[in-house]
Short mmCIF file of C-alpha atoms in Angstrom, two decimals:
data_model
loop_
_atom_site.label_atom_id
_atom_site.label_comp_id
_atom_site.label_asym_id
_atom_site.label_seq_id
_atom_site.Cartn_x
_atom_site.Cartn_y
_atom_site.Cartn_z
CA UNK A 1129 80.05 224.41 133.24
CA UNK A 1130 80.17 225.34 137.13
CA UNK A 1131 77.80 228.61 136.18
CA UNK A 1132 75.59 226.31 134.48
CA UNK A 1133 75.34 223.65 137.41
CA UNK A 1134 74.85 226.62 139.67
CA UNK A 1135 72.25 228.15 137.37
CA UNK A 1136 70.11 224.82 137.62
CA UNK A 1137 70.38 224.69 141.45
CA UNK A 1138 69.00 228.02 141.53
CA UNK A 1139 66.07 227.34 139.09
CA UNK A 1140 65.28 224.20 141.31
CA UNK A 1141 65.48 226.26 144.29
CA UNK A 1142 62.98 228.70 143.20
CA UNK A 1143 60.88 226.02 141.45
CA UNK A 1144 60.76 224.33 145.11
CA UNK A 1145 60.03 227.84 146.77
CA UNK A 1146 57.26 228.68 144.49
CA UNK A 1147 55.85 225.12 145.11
CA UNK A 1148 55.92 225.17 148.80
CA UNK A 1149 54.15 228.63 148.61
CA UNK A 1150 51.28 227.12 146.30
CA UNK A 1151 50.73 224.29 148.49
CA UNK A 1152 50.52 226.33 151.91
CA UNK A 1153 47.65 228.72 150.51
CA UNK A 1154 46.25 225.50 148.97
CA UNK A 1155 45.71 224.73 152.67
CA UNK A 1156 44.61 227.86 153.62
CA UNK A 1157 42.07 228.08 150.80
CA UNK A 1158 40.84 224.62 151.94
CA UNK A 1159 40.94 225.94 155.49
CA UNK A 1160 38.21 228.80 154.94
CA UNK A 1161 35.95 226.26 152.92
CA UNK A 1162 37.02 227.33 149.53
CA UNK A 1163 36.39 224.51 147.05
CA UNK A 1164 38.64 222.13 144.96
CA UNK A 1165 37.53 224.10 141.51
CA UNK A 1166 38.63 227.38 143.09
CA UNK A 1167 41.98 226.06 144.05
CA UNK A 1168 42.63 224.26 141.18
CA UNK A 1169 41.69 227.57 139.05
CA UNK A 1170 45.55 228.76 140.96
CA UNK A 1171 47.79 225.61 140.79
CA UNK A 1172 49.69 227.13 138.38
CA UNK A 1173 50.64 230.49 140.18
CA UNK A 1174 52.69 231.47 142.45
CA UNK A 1175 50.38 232.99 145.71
CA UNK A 1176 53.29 235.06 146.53
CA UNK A 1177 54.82 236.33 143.15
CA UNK A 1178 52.67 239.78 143.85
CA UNK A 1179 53.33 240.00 147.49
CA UNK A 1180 53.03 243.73 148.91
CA UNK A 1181 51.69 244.84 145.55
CA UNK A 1182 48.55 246.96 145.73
CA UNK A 1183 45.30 245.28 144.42
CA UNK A 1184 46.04 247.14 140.75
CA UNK A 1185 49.79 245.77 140.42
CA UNK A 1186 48.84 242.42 141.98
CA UNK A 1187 45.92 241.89 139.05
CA UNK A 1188 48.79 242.93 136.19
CA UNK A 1189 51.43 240.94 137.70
CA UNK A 1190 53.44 244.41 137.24
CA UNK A 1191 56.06 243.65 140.65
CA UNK A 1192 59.19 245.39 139.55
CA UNK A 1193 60.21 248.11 141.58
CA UNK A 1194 58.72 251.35 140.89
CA UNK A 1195 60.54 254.89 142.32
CA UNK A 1196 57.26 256.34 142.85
CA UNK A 1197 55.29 253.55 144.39
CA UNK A 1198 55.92 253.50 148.25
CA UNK A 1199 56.93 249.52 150.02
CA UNK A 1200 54.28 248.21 151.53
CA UNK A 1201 53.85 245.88 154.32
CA UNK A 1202 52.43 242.50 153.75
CA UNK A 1203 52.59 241.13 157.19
CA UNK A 1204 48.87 242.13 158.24
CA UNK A 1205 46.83 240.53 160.53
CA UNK A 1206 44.51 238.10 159.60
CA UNK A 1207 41.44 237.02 161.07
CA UNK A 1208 42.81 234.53 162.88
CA UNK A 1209 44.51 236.51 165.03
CA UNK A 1210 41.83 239.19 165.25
CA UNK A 1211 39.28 236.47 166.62
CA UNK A 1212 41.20 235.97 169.87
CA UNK A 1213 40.79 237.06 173.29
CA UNK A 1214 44.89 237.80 173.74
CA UNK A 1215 44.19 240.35 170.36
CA UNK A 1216 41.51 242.69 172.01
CA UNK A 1217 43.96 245.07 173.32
CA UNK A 1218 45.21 245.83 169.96
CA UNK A 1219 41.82 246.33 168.15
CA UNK A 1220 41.61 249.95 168.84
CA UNK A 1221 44.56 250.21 166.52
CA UNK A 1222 41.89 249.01 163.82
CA UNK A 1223 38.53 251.19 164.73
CA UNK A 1224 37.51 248.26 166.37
CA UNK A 1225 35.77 248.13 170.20
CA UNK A 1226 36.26 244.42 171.37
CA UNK A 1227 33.32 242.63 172.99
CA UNK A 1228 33.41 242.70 177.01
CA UNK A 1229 33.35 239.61 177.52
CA UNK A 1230 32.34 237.95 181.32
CA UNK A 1231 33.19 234.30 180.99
CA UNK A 1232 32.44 232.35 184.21
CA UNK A 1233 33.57 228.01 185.05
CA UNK A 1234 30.55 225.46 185.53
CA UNK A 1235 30.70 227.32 189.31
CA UNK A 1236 29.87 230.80 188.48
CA UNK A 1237 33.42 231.88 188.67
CA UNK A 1238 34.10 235.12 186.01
CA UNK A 1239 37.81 233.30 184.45
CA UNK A 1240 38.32 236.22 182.17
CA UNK A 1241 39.04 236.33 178.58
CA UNK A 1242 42.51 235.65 177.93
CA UNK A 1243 45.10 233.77 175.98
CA UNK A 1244 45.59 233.04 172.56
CA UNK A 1245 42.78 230.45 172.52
CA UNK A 1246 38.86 231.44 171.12
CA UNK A 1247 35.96 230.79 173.00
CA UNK A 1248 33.39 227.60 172.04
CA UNK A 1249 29.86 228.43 171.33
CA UNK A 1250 29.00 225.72 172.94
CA UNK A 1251 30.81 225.68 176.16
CA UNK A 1252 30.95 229.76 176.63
CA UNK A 1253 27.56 230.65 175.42
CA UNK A 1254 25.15 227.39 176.64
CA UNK A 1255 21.43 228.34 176.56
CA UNK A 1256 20.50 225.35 178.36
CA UNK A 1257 23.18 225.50 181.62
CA UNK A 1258 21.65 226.84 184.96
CA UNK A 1259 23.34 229.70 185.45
CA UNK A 1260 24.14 230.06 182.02
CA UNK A 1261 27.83 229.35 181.29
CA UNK A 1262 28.72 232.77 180.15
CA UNK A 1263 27.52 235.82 178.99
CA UNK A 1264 28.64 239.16 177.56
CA UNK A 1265 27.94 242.79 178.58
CA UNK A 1266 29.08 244.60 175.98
CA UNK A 1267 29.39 242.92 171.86
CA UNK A 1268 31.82 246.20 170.54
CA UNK A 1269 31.43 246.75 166.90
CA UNK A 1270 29.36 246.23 164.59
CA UNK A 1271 29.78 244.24 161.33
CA UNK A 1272 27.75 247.39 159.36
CA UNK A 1273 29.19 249.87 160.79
CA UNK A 1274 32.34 248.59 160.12
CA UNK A 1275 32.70 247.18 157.10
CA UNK A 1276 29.86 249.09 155.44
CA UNK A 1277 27.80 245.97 154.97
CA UNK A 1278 25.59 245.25 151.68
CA UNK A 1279 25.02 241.33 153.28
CA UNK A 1280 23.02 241.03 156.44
CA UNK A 1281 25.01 239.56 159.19
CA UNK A 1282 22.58 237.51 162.11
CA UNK A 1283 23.65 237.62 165.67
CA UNK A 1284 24.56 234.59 166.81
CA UNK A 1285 25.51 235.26 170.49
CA UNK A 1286 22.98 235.57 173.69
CA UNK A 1287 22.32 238.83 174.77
CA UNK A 1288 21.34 237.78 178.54
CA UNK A 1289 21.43 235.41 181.04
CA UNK A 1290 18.56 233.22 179.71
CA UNK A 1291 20.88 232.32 177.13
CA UNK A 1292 18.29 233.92 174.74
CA UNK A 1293 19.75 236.10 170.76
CA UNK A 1294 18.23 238.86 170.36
CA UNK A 1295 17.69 238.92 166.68
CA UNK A 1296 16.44 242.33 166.34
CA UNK A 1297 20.44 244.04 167.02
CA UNK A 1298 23.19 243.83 164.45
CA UNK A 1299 25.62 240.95 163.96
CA UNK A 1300 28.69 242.34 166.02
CA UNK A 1301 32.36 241.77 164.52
CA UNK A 1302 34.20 239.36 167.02
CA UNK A 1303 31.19 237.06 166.72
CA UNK A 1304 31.43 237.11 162.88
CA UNK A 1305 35.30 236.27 163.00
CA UNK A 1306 34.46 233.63 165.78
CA UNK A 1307 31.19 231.82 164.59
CA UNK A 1308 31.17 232.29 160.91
CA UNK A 1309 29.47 229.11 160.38
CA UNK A 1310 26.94 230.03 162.40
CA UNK A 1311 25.62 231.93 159.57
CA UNK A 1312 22.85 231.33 156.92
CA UNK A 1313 25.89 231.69 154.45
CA UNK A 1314 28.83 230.89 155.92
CA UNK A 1315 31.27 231.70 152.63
CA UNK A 1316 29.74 235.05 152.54
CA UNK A 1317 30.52 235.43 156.32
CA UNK A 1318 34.60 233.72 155.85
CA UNK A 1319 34.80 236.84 152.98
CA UNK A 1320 33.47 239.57 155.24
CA UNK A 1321 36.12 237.91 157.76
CA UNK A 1322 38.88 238.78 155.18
CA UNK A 1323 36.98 242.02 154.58
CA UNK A 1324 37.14 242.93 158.46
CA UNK A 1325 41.01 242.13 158.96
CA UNK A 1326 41.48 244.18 155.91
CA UNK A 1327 39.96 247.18 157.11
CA UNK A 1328 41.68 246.54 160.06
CA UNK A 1329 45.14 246.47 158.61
CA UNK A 1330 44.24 250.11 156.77
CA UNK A 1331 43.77 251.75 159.95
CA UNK A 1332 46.59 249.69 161.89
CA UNK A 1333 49.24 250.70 159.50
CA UNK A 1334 49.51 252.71 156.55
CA UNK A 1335 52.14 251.15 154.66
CA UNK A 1336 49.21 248.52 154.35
CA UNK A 1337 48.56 248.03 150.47
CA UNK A 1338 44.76 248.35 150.43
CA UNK A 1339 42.94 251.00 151.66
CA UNK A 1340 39.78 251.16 153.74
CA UNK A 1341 37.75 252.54 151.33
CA UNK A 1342 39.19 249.68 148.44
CA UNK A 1343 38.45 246.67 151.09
CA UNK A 1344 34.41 248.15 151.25
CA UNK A 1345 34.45 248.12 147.40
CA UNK A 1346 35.94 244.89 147.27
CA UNK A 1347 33.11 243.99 149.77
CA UNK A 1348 30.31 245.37 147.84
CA UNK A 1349 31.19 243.80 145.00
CA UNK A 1350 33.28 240.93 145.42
CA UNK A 1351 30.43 238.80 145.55
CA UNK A 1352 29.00 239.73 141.89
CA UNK A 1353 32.63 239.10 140.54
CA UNK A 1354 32.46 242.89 139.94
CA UNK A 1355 35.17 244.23 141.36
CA UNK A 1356 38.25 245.77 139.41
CA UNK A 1357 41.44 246.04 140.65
CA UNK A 1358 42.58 247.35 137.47
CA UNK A 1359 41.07 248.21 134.03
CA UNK A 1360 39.94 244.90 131.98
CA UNK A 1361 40.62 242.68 135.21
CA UNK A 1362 37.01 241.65 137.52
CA UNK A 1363 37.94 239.63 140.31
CA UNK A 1364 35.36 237.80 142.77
CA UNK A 1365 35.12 236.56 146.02
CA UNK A 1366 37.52 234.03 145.45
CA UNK A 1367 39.91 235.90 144.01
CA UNK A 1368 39.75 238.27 146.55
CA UNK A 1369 40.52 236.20 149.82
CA UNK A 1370 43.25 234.66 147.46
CA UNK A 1371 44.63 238.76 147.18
CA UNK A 1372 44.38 239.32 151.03
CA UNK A 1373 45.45 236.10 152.03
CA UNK A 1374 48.76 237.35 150.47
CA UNK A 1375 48.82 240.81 152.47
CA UNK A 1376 48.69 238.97 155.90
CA UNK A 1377 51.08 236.94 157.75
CA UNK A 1378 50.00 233.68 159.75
CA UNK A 1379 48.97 233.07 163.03
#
């Protein structure tokens, strides 16, 4: 009798687990601008059940232990954390060159970039202040150079004092994880987000479970619900984020 009582609590505990986990990527589905049909389409699955599987495993729901499968690391960064100022120092661990940024106070004053806070379109990057509130000397790298883009990415900061975009240079990548909605297609720029802190996580550490060269593919053809994880199995660009979301820790 006590093995059976004991039994039951454990069920419930996992049952409450497993619920908890389902409601906090409900939020970060909803978060990103993912729609009440797409989360719905997971409310009965666990967002964690394949956590640290590769992208293969995680679409057969194959998690028990393999000898020669290495442990990977789910605790990636997402984009999130990428997006802030305080995170620049670590982006060469990624490929990436962060944006030099010079951010000045209504006075003039250059107040730096710093902190775990992002900067405001509107109050860093003002067209219509005199001087202009901020401006940036240097964007760092590209969005097609880094992620191998198929989608064209707009550039949504100004490139001088005047406050004026120069739409003629290439979307950079702190400005894409900042200012998504500033996009004609914002969804398509909150997946190349996941895309970018993906690629990042690859090059950052290589018990990562998706490679650079998987994350492109998943890029490329994410958005025609083309990609295969594993043979039989097409996943889109919601099922995708859902994927990643589960590689990367919160911030």
């Amino acid at each position: 009798m006590a093995k059976d009582m004991l039994h039951e609590e454990q069920s419930e505990l996992r049952s409450s687990t497993q619920q908890k986990e389902i409601d906090q990527t409900r939020r970060n589905l909803t978060r990103i601008g993912l729609t009440t049909p797409v989360l719905m389409s997971f409310s009965g699955y666990s967002p964690l059940a394949n956590a640290c599987a590769t992208p293969s495993r995680h679409a057969s729901g194959n998690t028990s232990p393999q000898t020669e499968e290495p442990v990977y690391s789910c605790n990636g960064k997402p984009p999130s954390y990428l997006v802030m100022c305080a995170s620049f120092g670590s982006w060469p661990l990624g490929g990436l060159d962060a944006p030099q940024l010079q951010i000045q106070d209504g006075s003039g004053n250059p107040i730096g970039c710093t902190g775990s806070g992002v900067p405001s379109f509107d109050t860093f990057f003002s067209s219509d202040s005199n001087p202009p509130a901020s401006k940036i000397s240097s964007f760092g790298t590209t969005v097609d150079v880094y992620v191998g883009a198929t989608t064209t990415f707009i550039p949504v900061l100004p490139t001088n004092g005047a406050g004026t975009v120069d739409q003629t240079r290439l979307a950079s990548v702190w400005e894409l994880l900042a200012f998504p909605e500033k996009q004609p297609d914002p969804q398509a720029a909150q997946f190349a987000q996941f895309i970018i802190a993906a690629i990042y996580n690859a090059n950052a550490d290589s018990k990562y479970p998706v490679s650079v060269d998987q994350a492109k593919e998943m890029f490329a053809k994410g958005p025609l619900t083309e990609y295969q994880p594993t043979n039989g199995v097409k996943w889109g660009v919601a099922e995708i984020i859902f994927y990643l979301q589960s590689t990367m820790g919160f911030v």
